[in-house]
Coordinates of C-alpha atoms in Angstrom, one line a residue:
X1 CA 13.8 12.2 -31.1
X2 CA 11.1 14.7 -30.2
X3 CA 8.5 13.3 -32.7
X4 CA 8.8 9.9 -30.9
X5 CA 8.8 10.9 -27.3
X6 CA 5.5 13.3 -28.4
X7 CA 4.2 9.8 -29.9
X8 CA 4.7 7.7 -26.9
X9 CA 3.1 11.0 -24.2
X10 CA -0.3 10.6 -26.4
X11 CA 0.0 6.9 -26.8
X12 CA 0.2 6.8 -22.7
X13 CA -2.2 9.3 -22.6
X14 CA -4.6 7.2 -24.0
X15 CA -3.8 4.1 -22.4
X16 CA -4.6 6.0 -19.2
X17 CA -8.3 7.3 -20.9
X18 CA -8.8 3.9 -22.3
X19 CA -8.1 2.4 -18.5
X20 CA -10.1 4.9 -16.7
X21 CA -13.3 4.4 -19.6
X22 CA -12.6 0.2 -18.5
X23 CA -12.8 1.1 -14.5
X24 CA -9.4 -0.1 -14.2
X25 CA -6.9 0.3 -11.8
X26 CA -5.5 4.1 -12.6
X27 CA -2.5 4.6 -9.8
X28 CA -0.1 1.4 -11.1
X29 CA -0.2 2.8 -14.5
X30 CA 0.9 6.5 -13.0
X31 CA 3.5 5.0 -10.8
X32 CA 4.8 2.8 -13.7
X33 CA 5.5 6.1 -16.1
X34 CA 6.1 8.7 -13.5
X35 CA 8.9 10.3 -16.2
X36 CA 5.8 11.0 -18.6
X37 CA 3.9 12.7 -16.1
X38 CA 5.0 16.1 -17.2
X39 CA 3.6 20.0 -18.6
X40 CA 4.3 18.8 -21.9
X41 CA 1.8 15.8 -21.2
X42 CA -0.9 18.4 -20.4
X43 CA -0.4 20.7 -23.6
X44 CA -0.4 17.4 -25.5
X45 CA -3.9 16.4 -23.5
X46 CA -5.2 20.2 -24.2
X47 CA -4.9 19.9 -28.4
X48 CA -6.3 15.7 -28.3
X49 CA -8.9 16.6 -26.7
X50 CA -9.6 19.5 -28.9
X51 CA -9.1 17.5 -31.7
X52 CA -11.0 14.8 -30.9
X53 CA -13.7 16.9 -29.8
X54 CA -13.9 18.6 -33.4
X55 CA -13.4 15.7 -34.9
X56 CA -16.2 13.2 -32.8
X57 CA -18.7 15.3 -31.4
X58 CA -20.9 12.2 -31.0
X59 CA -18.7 10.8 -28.4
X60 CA -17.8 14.5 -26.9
X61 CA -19.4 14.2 -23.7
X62 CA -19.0 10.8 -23.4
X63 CA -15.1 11.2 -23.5
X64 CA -15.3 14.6 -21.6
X65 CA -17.0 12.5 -18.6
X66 CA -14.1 10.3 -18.7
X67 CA -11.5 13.1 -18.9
X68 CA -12.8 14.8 -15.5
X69 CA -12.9 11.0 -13.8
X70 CA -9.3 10.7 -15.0
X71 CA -8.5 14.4 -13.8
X72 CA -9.7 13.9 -10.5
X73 CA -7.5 10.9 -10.0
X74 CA -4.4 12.5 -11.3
X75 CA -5.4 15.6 -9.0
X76 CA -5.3 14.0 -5.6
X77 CA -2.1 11.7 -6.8
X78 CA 0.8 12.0 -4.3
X79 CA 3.8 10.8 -6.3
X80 CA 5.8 12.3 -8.7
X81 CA 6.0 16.1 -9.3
X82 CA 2.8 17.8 -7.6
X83 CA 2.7 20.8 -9.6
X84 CA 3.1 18.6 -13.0
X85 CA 0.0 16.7 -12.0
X86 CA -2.0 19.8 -11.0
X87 CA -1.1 21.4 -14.3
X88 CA -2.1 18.2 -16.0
X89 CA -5.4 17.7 -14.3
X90 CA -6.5 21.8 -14.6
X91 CA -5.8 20.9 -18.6
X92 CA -8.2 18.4 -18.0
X93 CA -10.7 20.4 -16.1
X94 CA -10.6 23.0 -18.4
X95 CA -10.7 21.1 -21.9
X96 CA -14.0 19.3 -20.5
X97 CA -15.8 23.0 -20.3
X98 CA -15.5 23.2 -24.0
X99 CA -18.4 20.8 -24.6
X100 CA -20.4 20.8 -20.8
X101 CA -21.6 24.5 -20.9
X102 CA -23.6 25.7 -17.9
X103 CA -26.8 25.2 -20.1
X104 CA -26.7 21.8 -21.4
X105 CA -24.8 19.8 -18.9
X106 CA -25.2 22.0 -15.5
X107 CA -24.3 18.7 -13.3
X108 CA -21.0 18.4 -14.7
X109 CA -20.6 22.1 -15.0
X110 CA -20.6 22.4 -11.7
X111 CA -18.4 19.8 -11.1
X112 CA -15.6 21.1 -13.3
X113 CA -15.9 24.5 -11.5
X114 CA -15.4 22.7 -8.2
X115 CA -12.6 21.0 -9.1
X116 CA -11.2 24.1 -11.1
X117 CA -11.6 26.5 -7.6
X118 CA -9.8 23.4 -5.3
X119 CA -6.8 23.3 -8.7
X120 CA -5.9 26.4 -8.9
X121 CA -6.2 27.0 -5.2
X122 CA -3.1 24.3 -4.5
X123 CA -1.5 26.0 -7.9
X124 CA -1.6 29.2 -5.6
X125 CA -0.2 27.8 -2.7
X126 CA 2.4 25.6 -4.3
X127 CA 3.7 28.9 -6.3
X128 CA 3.6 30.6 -2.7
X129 CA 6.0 27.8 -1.3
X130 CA 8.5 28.2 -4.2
X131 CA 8.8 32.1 -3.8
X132 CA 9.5 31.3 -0.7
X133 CA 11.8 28.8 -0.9
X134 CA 13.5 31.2 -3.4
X135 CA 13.7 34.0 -1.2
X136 CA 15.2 32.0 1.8
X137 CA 17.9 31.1 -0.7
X138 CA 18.0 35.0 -1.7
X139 CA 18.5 36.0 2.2
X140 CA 20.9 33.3 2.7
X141 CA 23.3 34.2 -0.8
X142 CA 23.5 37.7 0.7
X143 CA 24.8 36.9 4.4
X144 CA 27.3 34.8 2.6
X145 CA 28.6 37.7 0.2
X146 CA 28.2 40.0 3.3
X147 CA 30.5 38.1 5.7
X148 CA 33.0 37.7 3.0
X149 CA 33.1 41.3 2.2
X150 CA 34.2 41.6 6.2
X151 CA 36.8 39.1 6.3
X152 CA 38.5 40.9 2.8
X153 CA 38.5 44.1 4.9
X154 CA 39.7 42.9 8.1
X155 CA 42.4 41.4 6.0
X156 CA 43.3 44.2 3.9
X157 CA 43.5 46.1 7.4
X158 CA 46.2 43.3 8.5
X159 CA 48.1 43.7 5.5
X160 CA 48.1 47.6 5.9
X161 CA 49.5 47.4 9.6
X162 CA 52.4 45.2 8.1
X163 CA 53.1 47.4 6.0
X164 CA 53.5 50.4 7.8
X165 CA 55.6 48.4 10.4
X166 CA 58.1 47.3 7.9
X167 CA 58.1 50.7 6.9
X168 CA 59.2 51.9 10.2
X169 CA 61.6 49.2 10.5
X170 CA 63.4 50.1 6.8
X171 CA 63.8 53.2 7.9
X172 CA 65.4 52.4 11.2
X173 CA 67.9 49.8 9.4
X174 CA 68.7 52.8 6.7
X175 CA 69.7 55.0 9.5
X176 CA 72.1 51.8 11.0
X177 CA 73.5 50.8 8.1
X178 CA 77.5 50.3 9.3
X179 CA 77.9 46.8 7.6
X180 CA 77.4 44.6 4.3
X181 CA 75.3 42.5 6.4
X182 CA 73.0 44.8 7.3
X183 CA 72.6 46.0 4.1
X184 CA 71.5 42.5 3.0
X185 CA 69.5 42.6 5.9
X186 CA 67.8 45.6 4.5
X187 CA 67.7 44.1 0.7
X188 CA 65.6 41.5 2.2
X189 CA 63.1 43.9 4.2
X190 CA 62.5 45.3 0.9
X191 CA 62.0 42.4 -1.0
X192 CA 59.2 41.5 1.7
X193 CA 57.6 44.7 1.8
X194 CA 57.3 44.5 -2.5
X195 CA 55.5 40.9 -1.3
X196 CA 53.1 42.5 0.8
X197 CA 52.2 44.9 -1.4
X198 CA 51.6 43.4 -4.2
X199 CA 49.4 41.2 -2.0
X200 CA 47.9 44.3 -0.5
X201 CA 46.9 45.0 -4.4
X202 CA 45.5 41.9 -5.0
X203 CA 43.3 41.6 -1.4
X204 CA 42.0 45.3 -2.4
X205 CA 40.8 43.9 -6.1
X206 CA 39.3 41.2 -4.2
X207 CA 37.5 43.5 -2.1
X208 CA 36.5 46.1 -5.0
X209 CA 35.1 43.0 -7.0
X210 CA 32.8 41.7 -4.0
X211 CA 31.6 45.4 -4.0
X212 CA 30.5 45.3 -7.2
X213 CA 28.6 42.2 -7.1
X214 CA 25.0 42.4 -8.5
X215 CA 22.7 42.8 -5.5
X216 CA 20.7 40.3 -4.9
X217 CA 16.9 41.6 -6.8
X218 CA 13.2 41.3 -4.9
X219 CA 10.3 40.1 -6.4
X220 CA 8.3 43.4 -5.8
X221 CA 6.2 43.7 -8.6
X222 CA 2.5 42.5 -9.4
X223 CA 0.8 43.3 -12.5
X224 CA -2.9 43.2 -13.1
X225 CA -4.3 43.1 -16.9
X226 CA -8.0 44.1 -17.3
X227 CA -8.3 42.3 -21.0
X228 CA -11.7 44.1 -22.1
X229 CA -10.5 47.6 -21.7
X230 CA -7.4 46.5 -24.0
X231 CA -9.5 45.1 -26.6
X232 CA -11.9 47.8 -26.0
X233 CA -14.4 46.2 -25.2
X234 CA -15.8 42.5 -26.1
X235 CA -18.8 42.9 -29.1
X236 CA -15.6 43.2 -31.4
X237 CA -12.8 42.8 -29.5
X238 CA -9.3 44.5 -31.3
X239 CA -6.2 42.1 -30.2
X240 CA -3.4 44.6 -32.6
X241 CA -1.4 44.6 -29.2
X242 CA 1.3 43.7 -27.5
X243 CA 1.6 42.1 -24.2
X244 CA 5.3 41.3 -24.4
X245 CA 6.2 45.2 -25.2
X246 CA 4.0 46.0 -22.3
X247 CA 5.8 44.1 -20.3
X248 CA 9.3 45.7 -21.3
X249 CA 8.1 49.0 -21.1
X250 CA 7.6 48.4 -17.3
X251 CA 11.0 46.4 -17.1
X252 CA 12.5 49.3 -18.3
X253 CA 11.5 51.8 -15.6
X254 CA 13.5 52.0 -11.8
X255 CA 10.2 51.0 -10.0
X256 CA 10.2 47.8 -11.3
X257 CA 12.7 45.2 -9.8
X258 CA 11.2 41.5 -10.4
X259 CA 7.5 40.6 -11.4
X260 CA 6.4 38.5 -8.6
X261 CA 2.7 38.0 -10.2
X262 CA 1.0 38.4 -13.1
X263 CA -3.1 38.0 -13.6
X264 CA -4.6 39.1 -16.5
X265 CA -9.1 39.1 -16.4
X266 CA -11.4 38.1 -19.0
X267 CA -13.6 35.2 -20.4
X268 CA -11.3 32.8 -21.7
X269 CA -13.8 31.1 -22.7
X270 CA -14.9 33.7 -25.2
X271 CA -13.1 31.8 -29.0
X272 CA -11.9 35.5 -29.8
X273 CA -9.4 35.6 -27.5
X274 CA -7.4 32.2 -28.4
X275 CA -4.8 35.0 -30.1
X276 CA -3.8 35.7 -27.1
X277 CA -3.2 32.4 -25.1
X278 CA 0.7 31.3 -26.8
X279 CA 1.5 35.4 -25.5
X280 CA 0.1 34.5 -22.4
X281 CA 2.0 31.5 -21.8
X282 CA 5.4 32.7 -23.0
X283 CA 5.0 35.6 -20.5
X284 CA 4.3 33.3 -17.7
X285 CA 0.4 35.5 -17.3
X286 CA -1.9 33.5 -15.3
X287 CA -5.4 33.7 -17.2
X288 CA -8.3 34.3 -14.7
X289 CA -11.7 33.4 -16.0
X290 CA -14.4 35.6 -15.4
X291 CA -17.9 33.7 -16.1
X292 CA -19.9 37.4 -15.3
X293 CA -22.7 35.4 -14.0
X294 CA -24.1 39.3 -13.2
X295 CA -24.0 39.9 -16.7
X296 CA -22.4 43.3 -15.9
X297 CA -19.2 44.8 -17.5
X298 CA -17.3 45.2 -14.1
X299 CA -17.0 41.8 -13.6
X300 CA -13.3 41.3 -14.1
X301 CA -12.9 44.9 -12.3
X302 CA -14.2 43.8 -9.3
X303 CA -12.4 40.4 -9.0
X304 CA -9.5 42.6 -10.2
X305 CA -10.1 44.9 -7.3
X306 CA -10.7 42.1 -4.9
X307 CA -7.0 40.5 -5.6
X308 CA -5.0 43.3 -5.3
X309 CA -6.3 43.9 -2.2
X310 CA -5.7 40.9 -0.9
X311 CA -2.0 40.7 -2.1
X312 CA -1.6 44.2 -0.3
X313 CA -2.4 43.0 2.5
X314 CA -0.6 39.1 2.5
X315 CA 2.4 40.0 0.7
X316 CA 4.6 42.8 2.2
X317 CA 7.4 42.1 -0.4
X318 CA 5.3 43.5 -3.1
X319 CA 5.4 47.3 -3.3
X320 CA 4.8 47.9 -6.5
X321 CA 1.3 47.5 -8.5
X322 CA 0.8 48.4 -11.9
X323 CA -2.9 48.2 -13.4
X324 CA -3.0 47.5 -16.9
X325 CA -6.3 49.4 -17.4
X326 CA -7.7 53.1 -18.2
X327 CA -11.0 52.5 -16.0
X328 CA -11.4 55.1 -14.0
X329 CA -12.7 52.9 -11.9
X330 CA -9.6 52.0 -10.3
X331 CA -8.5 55.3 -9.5
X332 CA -10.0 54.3 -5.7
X333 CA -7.9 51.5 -5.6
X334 CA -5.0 53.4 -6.4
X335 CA -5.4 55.8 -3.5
X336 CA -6.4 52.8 -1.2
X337 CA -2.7 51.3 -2.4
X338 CA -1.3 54.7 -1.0
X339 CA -2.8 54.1 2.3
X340 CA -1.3 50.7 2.4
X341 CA 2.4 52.6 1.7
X342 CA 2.3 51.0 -2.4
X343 CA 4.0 52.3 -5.8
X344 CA 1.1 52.3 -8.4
X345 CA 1.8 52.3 -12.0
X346 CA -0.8 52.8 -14.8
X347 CA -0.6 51.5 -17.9
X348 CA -3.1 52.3 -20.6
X349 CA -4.2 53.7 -24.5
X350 CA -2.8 57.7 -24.1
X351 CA -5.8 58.6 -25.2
X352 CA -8.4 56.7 -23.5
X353 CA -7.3 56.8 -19.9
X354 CA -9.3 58.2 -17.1
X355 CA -7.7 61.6 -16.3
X356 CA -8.4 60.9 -12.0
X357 CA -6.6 57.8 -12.4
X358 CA -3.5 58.8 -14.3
X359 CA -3.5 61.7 -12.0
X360 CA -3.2 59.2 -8.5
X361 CA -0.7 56.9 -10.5
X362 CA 2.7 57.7 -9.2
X363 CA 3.8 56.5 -12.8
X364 CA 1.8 56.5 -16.1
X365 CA 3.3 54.6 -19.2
X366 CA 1.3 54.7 -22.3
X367 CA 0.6 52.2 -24.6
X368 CA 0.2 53.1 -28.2
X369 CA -3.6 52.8 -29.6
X370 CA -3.9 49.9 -32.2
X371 CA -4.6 50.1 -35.4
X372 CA -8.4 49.6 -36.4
X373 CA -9.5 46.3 -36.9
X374 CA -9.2 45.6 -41.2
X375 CA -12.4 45.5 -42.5
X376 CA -14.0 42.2 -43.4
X377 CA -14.4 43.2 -47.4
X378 CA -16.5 40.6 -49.3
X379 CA -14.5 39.0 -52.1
X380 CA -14.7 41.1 -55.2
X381 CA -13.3 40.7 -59.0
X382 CA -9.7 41.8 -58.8
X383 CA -8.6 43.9 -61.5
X384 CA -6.3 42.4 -64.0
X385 CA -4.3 45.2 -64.5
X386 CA -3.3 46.4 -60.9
X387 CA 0.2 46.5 -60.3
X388 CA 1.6 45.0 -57.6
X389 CA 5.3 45.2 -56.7
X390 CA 7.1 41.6 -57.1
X391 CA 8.9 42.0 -53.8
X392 CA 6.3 42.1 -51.4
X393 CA 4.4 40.0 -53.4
X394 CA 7.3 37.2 -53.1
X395 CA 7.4 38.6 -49.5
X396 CA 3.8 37.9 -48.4
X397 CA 3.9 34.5 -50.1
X398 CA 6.3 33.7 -48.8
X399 CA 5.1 34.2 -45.3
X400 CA 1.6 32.5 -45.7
X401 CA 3.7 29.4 -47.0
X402 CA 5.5 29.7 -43.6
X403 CA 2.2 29.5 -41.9
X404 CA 2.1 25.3 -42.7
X405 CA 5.3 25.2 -40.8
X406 CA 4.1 26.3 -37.4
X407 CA 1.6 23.5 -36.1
X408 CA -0.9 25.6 -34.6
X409 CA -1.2 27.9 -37.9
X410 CA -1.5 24.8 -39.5
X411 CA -4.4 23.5 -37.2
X412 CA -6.0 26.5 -38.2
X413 CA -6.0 26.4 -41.6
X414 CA -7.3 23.3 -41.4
X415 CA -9.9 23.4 -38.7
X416 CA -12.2 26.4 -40.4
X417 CA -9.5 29.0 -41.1
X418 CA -7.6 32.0 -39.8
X419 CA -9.6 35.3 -40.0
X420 CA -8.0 38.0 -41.6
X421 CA -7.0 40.3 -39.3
X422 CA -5.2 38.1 -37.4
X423 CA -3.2 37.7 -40.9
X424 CA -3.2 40.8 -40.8
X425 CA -0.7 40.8 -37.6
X426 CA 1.9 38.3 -38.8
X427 CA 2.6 40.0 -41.5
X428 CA 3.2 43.1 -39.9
X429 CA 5.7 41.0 -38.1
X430 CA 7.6 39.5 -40.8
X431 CA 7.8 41.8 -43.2
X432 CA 8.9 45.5 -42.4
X433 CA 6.8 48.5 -43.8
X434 CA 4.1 45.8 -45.2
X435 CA 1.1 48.1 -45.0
X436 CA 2.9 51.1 -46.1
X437 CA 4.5 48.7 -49.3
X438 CA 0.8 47.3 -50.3
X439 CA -1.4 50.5 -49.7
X440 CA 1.4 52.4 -52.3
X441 CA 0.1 50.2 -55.3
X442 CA -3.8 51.0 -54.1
X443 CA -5.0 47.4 -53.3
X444 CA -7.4 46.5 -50.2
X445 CA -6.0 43.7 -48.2
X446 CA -8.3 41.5 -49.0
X447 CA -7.6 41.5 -53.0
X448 CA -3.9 41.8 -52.2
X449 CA -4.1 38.5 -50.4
X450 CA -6.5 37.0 -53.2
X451 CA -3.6 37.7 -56.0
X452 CA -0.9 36.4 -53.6
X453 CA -2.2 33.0 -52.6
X454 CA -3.3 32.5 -56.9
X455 CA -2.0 29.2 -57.6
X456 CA -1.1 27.8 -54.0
X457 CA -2.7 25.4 -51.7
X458 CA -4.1 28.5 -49.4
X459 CA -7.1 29.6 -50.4
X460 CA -9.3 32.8 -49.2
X461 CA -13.4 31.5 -47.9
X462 CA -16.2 33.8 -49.1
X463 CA -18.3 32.6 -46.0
X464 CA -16.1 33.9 -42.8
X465 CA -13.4 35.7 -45.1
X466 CA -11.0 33.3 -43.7
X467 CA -7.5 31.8 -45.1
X468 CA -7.8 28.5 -45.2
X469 CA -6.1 25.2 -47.1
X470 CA -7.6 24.6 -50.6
X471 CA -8.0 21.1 -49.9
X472 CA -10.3 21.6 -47.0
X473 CA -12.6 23.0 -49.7
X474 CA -12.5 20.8 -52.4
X475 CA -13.7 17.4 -50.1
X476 CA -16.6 16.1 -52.1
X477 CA -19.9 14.8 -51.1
X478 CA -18.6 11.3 -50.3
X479 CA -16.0 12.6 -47.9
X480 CA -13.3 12.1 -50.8
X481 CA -10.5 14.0 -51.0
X482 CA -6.7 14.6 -51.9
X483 CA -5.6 13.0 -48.8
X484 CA -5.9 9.3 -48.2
X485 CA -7.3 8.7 -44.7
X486 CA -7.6 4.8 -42.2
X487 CA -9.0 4.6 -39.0
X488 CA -8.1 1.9 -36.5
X489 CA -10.5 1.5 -34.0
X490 CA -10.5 0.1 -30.5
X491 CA -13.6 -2.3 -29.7
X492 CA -13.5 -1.9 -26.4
X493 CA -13.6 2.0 -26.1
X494 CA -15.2 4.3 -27.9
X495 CA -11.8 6.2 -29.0
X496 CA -10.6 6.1 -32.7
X497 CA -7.0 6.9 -33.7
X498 CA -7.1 8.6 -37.0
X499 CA -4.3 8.5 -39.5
X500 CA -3.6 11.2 -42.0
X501 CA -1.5 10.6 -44.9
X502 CA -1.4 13.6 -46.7
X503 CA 0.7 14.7 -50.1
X504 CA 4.3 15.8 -49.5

């Protein structure tokens, strides 16, 4: 049962926080539950953590320091999967840096860095191994298919001699024929020579089929993402697009075989981009921080820059480089890729796109320009009389109720809200035509929304014009509410396990 396994991952998860708080002995525990030492046992870290640090703030740094002592051990342990417990302890690492910033805890700032740099270094090279190990395999597959494909011929070439010496042979026998037993003999030669070629049919199907085997694809493609020229810019960063459809328009073209590597540049650290992280993951895009300790916007360009030249020059199977940008910047880099004998795609807003750098590209593919970010419209006094049409009314209410079904929607309405542009996008996604539907009927989104959600549990905030879940809003002074709420807590830690019992 997946609720039950997910119970016993935190439940160990603890244990191992509560042992490592105690100065106990960490590496029996780990060897004990080697099974639970798994990806899913770092997401589950990533949103406890987050919770708890919401949640406790008292005890935030407290249990932060903790969580890099427990990384560090699960870092350097040897058993089990190695990439499992890297992936495990750079969840770690970077769940800590939501509470020790630069400013107020410098000493273990730097630490996390340090251990971040030395993480995703051995994430590097253990990703370098695998290619490797998957390319051997490639090369290997492709003597085996070619060796077969000689042995069909030589033996369709067999079966072709036979059958023109049994040819010559009939012919020689029709010319003798004197007797009923060389007539038989004759029958017989033709019965054979039906044999062979019927198997001279089947060896040259055989033979057509190993031609037509799919050849064996390279992993020749890297793909750099420069995040702040998509969002155009990062005072008010617009996220209406699509890394997923990016990533199929390039699919789609001849150039591109296999993406080998993916890095896509910007704070992460910057709450504005957490839209993106679930599109991030699914696409298998590793997220590079950039801390821009210059303070200058071409931060993430030069470390941008600095990666693709290093790739040109360490990884010969990669031949073509598509920059996800319309810097003009990188219209150098571009012609420095020539030199090196590279493809370069661009890949960028049609009408925002350096003109020198589409020009060097040897492919451009355009990305269409998002819509405008909707307007944050204070509240206003909705007009009893507007008309709205009772399908996509049903439609949209439908699809904020749909919200509480996916856990990290739900998180969100909880936790402070979900801003409504971001509401915005999913219901462009699930409901076909939605803006042209609502904007025939004259309402502004925001008093659209404000009639659907009349009457539900979703509610719209006046403060951050946020969606969020009435029952957030209606807590009283005492800390009452709707929801009935017990706390158990350890006395020997300072964790506490808090249990929500909420209406059904």
């Amino acid at each position: 049962m997946p609720n039950e396994a997910a119970n016993q991952e935190q439940s160990f998860l603890i244990d191992l926080l509560r042992a490592t708080y105690q100065n106990q002995e960490i590496y029996p525990i780990l060897q004990h539950n080697l099974s639970k030492l798994n990806e899913n046992l770092a997401l589950i870290l990533r949103k406890w953590v987050s919770d708890r640090f919401a949640q406790e703030p008292a005890i935030a740094i407290n249990l932060a320091r903790v969580l890099i002592k427990l990384s560090t051990i699960i870092q350097e342990f040897e058993q089990g999967n190695p990439a499992s417990n890297l992936e495990i302890a750079i969840a770690g690492y970077e769940s800590v840096l939501q509470v020790c910033t630069h400013e107020a805890f410098p000493t273990e700032w730097d630490i996390v860095q340090q251990a971040l740099v030395t993480a995703y270094q051995q994430r590097q090279q253990i990703l370098s191994r695998t290619i490797g190990e998957l390319r051997e395999q490639t090369v290997q597959t492709q003597g085996q298919i070619n060796t077969l494909t000689e042995q069909l011929q030589e033996e369709l070439q067999q079966a072709k001699l036979q059958v023109n010496d049994l040819k010559t042979t009939i012919t020689q026998l029709k010319q003798e024929v004197i007797s009923s037993e060389s007539t038989q003999e004759i029958t017989s030669l033709i019965a054979e020579l039906k044999e062979l070629k019927q198997r001279q049919i089947r060896v040259e199907q055989v033979t057509a089929t190993a031609h037509t085997l799919p050849k064996v694809e390279q992993f020749n493609t890297a793909i750099f993402y420069d995040i702040e020229n998509l969002t155009m810019g990062r005072s008010n960063p617009n996220l209406n697009f699509s890394l997923k459809q990016i990533q199929t328009n390039l699919g789609n073209t001849s150039l591109v075989n296999k993406i080998a590597i993916q890095c896509a540049y910007a704070d992460w650290s910057d709450s504005r981009l957490r839209l993106l992280k679930n599109e991030i993951q699914e696409l298998g895009i590793e997220a590079i921080q950039i801390f821009d300790y210059s303070h200058k916007r071409n931060a993430a360009d030069m470390q941008l820059a600095i990666d693709v030249m290093e790739l040109a020059q360490s990884r010969p199977t990669l031949q073509v480089f598509v920059i996800v940008s319309g810097d003009g910047a990188f219209a150098a880099l571009a012609k420095k890729l020539h030199e090196y004998g590279k493809t370069v795609i661009g890949c960028a807003y049609e009408g925002q796109i350096n003109r020198v750098l589409k020009s060097v590209c040897d492919r451009f593919i355009p990305i269409p320009t998002p819509q405008a970010k909707i307007e944050e419209i204070p509240i206003n006094q909705v007009n009893s009389d507007s008309s709205l049409n009772d399908d996509i009314l049903v439609l949209t209410k439908k699809a904020l109720q749909e919200l509480k079904q996916n856990l990290e929607h739900l998180n969100q309405l909880k936790q402070g809200g979900i801003h409504i542009p971001q509401i915005h996008k999913i219901l462009r996604e699930k409901i076909p035509c939605f803006d042209q539907t609502r904007e025939k009927h004259g309402e502004k989104l925001t008093n659209f929304l404000k009639k659907v959600i009349e009457g539900t549990d979703i509610c719209l905030s006046i403060e951050n014009n946020k969606l969020v879940l009435r029952e957030i809003l209606t807590i009283g002074s005492t800390g009452s509410s709707n929801r009935n709420s017990t706390g158990v807590t350890d006395s020997s830690s300072n964790f506490k396990e808090i249990v929500v019992a909420g209406k059904s």
